[in-house]
Coordinates of C-alpha atoms in Angstrom, one line a residue:
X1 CA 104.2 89.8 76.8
X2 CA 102.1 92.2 79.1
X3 CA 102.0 92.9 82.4
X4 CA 101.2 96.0 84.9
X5 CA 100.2 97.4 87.7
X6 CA 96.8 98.3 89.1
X7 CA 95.4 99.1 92.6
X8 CA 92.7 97.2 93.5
X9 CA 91.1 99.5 96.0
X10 CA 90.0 97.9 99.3
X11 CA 90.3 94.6 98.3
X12 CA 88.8 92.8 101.6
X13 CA 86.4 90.3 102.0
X14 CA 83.3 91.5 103.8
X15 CA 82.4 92.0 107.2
X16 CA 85.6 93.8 108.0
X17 CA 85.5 97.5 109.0
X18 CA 87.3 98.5 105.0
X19 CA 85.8 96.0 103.2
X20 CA 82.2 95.6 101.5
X21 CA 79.4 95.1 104.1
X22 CA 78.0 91.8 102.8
X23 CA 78.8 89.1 100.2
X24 CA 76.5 90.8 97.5
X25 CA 78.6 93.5 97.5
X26 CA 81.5 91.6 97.4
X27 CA 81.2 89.7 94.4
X28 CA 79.9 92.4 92.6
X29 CA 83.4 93.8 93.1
X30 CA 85.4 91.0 92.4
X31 CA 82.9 90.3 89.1
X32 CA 84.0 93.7 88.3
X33 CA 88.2 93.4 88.5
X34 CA 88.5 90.4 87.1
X35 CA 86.4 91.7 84.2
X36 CA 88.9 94.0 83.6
X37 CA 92.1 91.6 84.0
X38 CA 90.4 89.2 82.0
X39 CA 90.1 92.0 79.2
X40 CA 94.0 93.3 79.9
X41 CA 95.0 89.5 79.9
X42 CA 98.5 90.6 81.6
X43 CA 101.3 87.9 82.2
X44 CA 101.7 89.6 85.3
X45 CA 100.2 92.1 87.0
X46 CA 101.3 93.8 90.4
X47 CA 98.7 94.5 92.8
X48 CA 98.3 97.3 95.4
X49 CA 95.6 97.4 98.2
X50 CA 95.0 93.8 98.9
X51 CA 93.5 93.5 102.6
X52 CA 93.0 90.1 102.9
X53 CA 95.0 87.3 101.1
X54 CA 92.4 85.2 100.7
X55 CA 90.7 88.0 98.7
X56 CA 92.9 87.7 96.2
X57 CA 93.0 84.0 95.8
X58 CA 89.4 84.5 95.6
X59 CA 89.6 86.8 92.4
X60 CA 92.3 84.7 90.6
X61 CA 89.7 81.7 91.1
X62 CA 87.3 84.0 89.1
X63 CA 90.2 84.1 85.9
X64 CA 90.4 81.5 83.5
X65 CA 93.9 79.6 83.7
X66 CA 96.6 79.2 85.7
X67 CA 97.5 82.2 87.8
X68 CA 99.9 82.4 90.0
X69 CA 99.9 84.7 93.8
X70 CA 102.6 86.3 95.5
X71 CA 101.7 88.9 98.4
X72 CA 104.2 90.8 100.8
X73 CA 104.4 89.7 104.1
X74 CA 104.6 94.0 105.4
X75 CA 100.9 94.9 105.2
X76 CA 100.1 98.5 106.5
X77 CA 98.1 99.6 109.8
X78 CA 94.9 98.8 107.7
X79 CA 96.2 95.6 106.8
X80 CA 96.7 96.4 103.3
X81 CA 99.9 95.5 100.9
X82 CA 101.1 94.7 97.5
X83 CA 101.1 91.4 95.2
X84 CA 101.6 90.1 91.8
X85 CA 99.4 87.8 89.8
X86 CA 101.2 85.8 87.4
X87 CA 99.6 84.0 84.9
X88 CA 101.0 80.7 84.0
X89 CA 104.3 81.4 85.1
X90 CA 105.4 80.8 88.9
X91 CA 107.3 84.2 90.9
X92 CA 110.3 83.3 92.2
X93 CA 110.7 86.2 95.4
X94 CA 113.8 87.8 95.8
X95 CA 113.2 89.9 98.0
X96 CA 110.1 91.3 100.6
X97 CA 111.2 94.3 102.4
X98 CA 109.9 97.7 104.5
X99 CA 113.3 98.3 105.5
X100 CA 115.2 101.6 104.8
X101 CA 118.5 102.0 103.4
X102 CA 121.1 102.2 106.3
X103 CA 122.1 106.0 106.2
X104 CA 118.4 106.9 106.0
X105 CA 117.7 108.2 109.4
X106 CA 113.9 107.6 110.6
X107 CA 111.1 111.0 109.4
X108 CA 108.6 112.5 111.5
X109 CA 105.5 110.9 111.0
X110 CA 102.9 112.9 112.8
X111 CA 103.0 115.5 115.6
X112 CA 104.2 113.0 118.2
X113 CA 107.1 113.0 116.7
X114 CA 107.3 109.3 116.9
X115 CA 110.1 108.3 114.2
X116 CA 109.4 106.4 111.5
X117 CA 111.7 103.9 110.6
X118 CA 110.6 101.7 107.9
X119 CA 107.9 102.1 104.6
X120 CA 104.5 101.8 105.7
X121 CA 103.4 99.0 103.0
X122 CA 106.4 96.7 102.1
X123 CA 107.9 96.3 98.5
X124 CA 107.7 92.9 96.7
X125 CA 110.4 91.9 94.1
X126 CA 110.1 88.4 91.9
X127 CA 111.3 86.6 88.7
X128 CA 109.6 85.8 86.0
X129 CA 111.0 83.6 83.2
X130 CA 109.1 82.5 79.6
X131 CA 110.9 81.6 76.6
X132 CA 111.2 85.5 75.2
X133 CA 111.8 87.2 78.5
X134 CA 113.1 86.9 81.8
X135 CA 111.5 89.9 84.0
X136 CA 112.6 91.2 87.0
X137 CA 110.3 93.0 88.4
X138 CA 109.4 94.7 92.0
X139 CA 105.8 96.8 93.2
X140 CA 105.6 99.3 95.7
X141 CA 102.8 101.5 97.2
X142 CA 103.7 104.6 98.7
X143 CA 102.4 106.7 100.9
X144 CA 98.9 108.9 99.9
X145 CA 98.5 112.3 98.9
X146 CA 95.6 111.8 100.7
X147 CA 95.6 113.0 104.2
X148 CA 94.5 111.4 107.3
X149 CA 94.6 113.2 110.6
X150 CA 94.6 112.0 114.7
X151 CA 91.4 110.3 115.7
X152 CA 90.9 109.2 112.2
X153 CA 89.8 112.4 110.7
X154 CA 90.2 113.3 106.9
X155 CA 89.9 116.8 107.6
X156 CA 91.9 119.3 109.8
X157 CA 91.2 121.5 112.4
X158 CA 93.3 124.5 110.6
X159 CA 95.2 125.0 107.7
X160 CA 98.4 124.3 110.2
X161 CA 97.6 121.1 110.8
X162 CA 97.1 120.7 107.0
X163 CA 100.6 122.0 106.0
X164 CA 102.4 119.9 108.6
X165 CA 100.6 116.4 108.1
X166 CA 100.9 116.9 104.5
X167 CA 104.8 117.7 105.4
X168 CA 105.0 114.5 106.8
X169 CA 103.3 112.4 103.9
X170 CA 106.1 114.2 101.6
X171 CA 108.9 112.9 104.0
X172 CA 107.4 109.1 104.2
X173 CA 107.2 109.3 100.5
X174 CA 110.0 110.6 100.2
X175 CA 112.0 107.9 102.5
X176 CA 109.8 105.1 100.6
X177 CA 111.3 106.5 97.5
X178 CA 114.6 106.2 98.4
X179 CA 114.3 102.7 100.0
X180 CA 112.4 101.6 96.8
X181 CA 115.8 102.6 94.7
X182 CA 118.3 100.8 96.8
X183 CA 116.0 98.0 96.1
X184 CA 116.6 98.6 92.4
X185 CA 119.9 99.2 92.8
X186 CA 119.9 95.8 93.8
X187 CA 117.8 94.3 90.9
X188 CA 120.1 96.3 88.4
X189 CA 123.3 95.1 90.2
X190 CA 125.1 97.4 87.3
X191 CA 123.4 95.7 84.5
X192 CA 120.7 97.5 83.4
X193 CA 122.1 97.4 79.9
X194 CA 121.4 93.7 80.0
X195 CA 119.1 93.0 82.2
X196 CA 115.1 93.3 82.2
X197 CA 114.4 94.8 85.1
X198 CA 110.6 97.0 86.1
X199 CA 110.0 98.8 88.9
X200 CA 105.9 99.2 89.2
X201 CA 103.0 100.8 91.2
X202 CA 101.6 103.0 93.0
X203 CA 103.9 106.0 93.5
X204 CA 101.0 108.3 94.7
X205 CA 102.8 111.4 92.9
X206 CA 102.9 112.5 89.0
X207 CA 105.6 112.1 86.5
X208 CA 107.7 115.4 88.0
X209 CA 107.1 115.1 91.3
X210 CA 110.8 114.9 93.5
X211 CA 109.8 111.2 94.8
X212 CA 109.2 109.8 91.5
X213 CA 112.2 111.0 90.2
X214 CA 114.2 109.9 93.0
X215 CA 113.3 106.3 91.2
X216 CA 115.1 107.0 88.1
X217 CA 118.5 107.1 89.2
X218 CA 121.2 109.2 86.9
X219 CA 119.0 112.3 85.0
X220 CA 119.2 112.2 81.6
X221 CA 118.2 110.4 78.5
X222 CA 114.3 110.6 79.7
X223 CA 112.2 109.2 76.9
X224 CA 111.3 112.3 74.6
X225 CA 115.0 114.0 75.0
X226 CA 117.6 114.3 72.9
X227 CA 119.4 111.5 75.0
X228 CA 117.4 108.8 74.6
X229 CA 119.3 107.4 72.2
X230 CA 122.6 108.2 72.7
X231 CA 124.1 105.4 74.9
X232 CA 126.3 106.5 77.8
X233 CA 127.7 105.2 81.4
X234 CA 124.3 106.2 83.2
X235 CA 122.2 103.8 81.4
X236 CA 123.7 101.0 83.6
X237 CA 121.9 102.4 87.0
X238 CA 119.3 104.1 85.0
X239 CA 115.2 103.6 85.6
X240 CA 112.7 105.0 82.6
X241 CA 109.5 106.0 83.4
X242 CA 107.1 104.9 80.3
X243 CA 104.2 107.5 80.8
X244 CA 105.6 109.3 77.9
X245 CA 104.8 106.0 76.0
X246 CA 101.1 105.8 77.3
X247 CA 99.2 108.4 74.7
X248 CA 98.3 111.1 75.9
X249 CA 94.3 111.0 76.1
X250 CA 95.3 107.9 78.4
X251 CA 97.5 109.5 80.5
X252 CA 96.2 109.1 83.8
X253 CA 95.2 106.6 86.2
X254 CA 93.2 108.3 88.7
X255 CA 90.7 110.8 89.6
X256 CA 91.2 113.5 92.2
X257 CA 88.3 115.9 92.9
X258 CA 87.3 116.5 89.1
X259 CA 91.6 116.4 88.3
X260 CA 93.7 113.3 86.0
X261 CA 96.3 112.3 87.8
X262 CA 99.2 109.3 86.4
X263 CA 100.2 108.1 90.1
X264 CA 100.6 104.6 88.7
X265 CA 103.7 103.9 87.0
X266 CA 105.6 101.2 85.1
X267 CA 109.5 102.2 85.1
X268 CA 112.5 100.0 83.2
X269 CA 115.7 99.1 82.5
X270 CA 117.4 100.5 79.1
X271 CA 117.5 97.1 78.4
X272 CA 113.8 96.6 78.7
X273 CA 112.8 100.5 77.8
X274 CA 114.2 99.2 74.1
X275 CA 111.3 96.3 73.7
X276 CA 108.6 97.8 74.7
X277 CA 106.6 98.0 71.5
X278 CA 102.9 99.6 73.1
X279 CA 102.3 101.2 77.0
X280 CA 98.7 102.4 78.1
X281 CA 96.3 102.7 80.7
X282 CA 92.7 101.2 81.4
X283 CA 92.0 98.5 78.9
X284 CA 94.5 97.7 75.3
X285 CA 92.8 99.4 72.0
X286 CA 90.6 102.8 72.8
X287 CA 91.4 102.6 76.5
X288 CA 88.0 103.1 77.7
X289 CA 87.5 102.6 81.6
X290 CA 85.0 104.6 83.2
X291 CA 86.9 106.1 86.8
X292 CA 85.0 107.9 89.6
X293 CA 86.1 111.2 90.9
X294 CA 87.6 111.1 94.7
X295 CA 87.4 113.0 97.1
X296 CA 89.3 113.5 100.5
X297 CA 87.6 110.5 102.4
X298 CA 88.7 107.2 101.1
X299 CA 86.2 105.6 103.1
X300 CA 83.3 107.1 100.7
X301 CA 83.9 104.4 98.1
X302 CA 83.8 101.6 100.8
X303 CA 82.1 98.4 98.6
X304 CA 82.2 100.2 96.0
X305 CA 82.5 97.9 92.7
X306 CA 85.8 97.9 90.7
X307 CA 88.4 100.3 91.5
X308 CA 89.2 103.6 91.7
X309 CA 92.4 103.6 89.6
X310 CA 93.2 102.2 86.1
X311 CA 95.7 99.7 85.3
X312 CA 98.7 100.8 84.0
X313 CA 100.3 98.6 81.4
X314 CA 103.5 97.8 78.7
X315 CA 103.6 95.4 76.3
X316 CA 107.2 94.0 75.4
X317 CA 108.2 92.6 72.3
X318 CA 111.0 89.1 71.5

């Protein structure tokens, strides 16, 4: 089995003030994803940046077989939020949240100061089940790098203003972080030893970056270190990320102003981290998948065909 995670950049239909300006443009884009998914042929894949629901019925009617949507009911202030698309085999949701932990007091989220309370896009957890695995699996998207400023700018008036909004991106992502890992702490229930459980998406930060290794749970016994395979009580609780698996001409998933970046990740379960028998990025075999440098502005790309992120992908073995 396969499955991932890729953000779909934008996915609107047209007409919209995000979206592509007219239909042309619109199935150009869509011709161009499901292109890709068609290539990656993923039993699931989960889905960030989808900002109408139809849209994405619209580009699983443009795949061959029987897929299968699920999209969280906590879209963002642009309408956007996160999905799976299952082939063949029907999600069973377990849980749709935005919700913080309870001893996470609200962040400052601008300088208002109005408190923010919950994670901007919601996170989506399901159940899979086919005759070699049963996955557990949730997606998240958390807040950008990217900055945005009052009155829609995406530039500051002064350096100040730089260093505090980009302060307060760090504390949402931060937050989201640690509400995305009680939500694995759920999945896990103490079983990670066991159980098949993924946690997958758009984490907007690199490998070493604070918030994504919030997700991991107990340190230790990363792939690569001399704990790996030596077995201990952590391993229960414990989240791997796979980007150590992905090789290491792949290893990225976006673009930023001439930079690679891995901000998409796929982490597991020890029991899961043991099967995976391949992990990459763009499309299986060389990898190729031709990415466009951003820049500041997300609204540059607006219509723009494809994505500006790769997919991120394991595949897992009986």
């Amino acid at each position: 089995m396969l499955f991932g995670t890729w953000n779909l950049e934008n996915l609107y239909r047209p007409g919209g003030p995000f979206g592509p300006k007219d239909k042309a443009a619109y199935e150009t884009k869509l011709a161009a994803l499901a292109a890709v998914i068609a290539e990656l042929d993923p039993a699931l894949l989960g889905v960030q940046e989808v900002g109408d629901p139809e849209a994405l019925e619209d580009l699983a009617g443009l795949l061959d077989g029987d897929w299968h949507v699920a999209l969280s009911e906590h879209p963002d202030d642009r309408g956007i939020r996160v999905g799976f698309l299952c082939r063949d085999l029907v999600p069973r949701l377990l849980a749709d949240t935005n919700a913080f932990p309870e001893r996470l007091r609200p962040v400052q989220g601008d300088d208002d100061g109005d408190p923010v309370s919950r994670a901007g896009r919601g996170f989506l957890a399901v159940e899979i089940a086919s005759e070699d695995l049963t996955l557990t699996v949730a997606v998240c998207h958390l807040k950008s790098k990217l900055l945005s400023y009052p009155g829609g700018r995406f530039q500051p008036r002064d350096e100040g203003e730089r260093a505090r909004y980009g302060a307060y991106a760090l504390y949402r992502r931060a937050a989201e972080a640690t509400a995305l890992r009680a939500l694995a702490d759920k999945l896990l229930a103490g079983e990670g030893r066991a159980r098949d459980v993924a946690v997958l998406g758009d984490l907007n930060d690199e490998v070493q970056a604070a918030t994504t290794q919030i997700l991991l749970g107990p340190p230790g016994s990363e792939i690569g270190t001399p704990g790996y395979d030596h077995p201990d009580q952590g391993d229960a609780a414990r989240l791997w990320d796979t980007a150590p698996l992905i090789p290491a001409e792949q290893r990225y998933s976006r673009i930023n102003s001439g930079r690679r970046e891995l901000i998409d990740h796929i982490l597991v379960s020890h029991h899961l981290v043991h099967r995976i028998t391949g992990a990459g990025t763009g499309l299986p075999g060389d990898g190729t998948l031709t990415l466009p440098s951003i820049g500041p502005d997300p609204a540059a790309r607006r219509g723009a065909p494809g994505s500006d992120h790769a997919p991120v992908w394991v595949r897992v073995g009986a």
